[in-house]
PDB file of C-alpha atoms in Angstrom:
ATOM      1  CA  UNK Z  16       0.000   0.000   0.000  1.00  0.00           C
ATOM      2  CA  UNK Z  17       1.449   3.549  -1.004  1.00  0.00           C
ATOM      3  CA  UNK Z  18       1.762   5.995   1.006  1.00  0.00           C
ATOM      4  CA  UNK Z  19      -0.911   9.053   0.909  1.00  0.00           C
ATOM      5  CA  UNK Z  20      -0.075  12.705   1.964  1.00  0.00           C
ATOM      6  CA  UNK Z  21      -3.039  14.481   3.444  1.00  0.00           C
ATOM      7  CA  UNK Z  22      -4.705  16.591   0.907  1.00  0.00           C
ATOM      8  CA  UNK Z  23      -7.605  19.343   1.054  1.00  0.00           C
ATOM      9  CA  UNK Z  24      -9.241  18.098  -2.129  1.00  0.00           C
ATOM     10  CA  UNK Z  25     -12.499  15.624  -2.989  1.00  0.00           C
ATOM     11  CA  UNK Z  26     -10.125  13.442  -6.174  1.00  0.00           C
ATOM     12  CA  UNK Z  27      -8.218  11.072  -5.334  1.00  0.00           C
ATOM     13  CA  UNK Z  28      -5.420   9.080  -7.822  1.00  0.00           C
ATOM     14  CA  UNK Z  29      -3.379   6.504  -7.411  1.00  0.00           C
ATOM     15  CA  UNK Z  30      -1.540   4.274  -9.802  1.00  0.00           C
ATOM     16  CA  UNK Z  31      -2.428   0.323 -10.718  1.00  0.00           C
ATOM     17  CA  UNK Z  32       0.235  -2.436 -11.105  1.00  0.00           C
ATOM     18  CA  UNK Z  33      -2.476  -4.239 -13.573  1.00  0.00           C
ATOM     19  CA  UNK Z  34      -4.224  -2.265 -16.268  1.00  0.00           C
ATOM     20  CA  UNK Z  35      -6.768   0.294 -14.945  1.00  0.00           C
ATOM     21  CA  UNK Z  36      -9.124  -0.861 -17.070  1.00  0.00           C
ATOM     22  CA  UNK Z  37      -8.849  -4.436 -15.441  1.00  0.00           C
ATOM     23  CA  UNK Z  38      -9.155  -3.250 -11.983  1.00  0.00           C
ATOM     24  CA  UNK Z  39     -12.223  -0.373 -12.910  1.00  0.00           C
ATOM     25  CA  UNK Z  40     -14.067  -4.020 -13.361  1.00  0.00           C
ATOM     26  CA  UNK Z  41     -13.359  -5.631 -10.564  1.00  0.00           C
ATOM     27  CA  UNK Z  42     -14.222  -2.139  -9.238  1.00  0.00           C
ATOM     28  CA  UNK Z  43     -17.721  -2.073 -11.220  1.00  0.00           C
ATOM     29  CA  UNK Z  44     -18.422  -5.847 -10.000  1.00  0.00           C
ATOM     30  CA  UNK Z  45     -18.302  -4.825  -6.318  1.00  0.00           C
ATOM     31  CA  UNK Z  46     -20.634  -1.805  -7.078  1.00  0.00           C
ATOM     32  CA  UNK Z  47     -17.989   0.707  -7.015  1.00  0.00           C
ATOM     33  CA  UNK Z  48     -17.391   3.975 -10.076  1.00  0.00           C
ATOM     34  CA  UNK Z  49     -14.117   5.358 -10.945  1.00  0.00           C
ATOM     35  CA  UNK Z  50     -12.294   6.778 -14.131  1.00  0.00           C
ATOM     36  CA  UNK Z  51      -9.543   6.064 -15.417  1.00  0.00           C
ATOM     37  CA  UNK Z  52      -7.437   8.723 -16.407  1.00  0.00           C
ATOM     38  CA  UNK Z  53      -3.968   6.617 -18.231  1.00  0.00           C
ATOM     39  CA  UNK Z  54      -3.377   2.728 -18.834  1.00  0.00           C
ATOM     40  CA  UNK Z  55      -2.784   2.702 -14.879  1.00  0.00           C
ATOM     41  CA  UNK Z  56      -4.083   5.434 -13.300  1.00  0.00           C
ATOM     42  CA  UNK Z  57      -7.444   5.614 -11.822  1.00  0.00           C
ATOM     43  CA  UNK Z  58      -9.188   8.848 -10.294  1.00  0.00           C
ATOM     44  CA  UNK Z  59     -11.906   8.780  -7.577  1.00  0.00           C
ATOM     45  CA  UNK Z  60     -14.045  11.918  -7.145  1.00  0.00           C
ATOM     46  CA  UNK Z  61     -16.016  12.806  -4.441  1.00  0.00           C
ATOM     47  CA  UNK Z  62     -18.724  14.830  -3.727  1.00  0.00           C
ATOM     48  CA  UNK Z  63     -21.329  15.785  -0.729  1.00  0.00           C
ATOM     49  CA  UNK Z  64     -23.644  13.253  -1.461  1.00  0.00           C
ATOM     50  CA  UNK Z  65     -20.683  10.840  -0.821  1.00  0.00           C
ATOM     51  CA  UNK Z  66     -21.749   9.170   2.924  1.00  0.00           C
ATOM     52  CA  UNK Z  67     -19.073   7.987   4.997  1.00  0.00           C
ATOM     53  CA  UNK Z  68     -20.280   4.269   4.964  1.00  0.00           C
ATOM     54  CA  UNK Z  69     -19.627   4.311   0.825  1.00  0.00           C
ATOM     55  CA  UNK Z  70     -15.906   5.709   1.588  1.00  0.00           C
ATOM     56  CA  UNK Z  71     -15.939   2.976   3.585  1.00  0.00           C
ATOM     57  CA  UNK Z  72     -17.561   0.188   1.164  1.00  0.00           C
ATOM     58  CA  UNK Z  73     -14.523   1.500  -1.255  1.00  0.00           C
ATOM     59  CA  UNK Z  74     -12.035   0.977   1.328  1.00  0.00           C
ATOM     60  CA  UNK Z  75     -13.246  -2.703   1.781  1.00  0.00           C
ATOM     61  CA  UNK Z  76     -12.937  -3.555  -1.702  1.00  0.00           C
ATOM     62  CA  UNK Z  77      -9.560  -2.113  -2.514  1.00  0.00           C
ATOM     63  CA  UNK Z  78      -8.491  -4.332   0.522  1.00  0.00           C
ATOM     64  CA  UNK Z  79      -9.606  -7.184  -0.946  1.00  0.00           C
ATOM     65  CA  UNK Z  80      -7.678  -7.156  -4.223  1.00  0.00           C
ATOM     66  CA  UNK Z  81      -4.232  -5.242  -4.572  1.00  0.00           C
ATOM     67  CA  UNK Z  82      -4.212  -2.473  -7.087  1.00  0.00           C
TER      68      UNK Z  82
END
């Protein structure tokens, strides 16, 4: 797991070992939406209807898999 320097910002990016596209459908399969915005780079973006228990649901599923 990389490292992640707080940030005052609602997008968050982070590089993929396998192809983004790959891991934007395991994503999709476990109900979650991203972009991707290179061959591996993905980009999550936030906004206030967001709730706490979906960052979390995210969180989960990016556990589950290594990206």
């Amino acid at each position: 797991m990389a490292n992640v320097l707080p940030a005052e910002t609602n997008i968050v990016v982070f590089d993929t070992v396998e192809p983004a596209a790959l891991v934007l459908q395991k994503l999709a399969e476990q109900g979650v939406h991203a972009l991707s915005t290179g061959p591996n780079r993905i980009r999550f973006v936030l906004h206030l209807d967001v709730h706490a228990d979906q960052v979390e649901h995210v969180v989960k599923v990016l556990r589950v898999f290594e990206v």
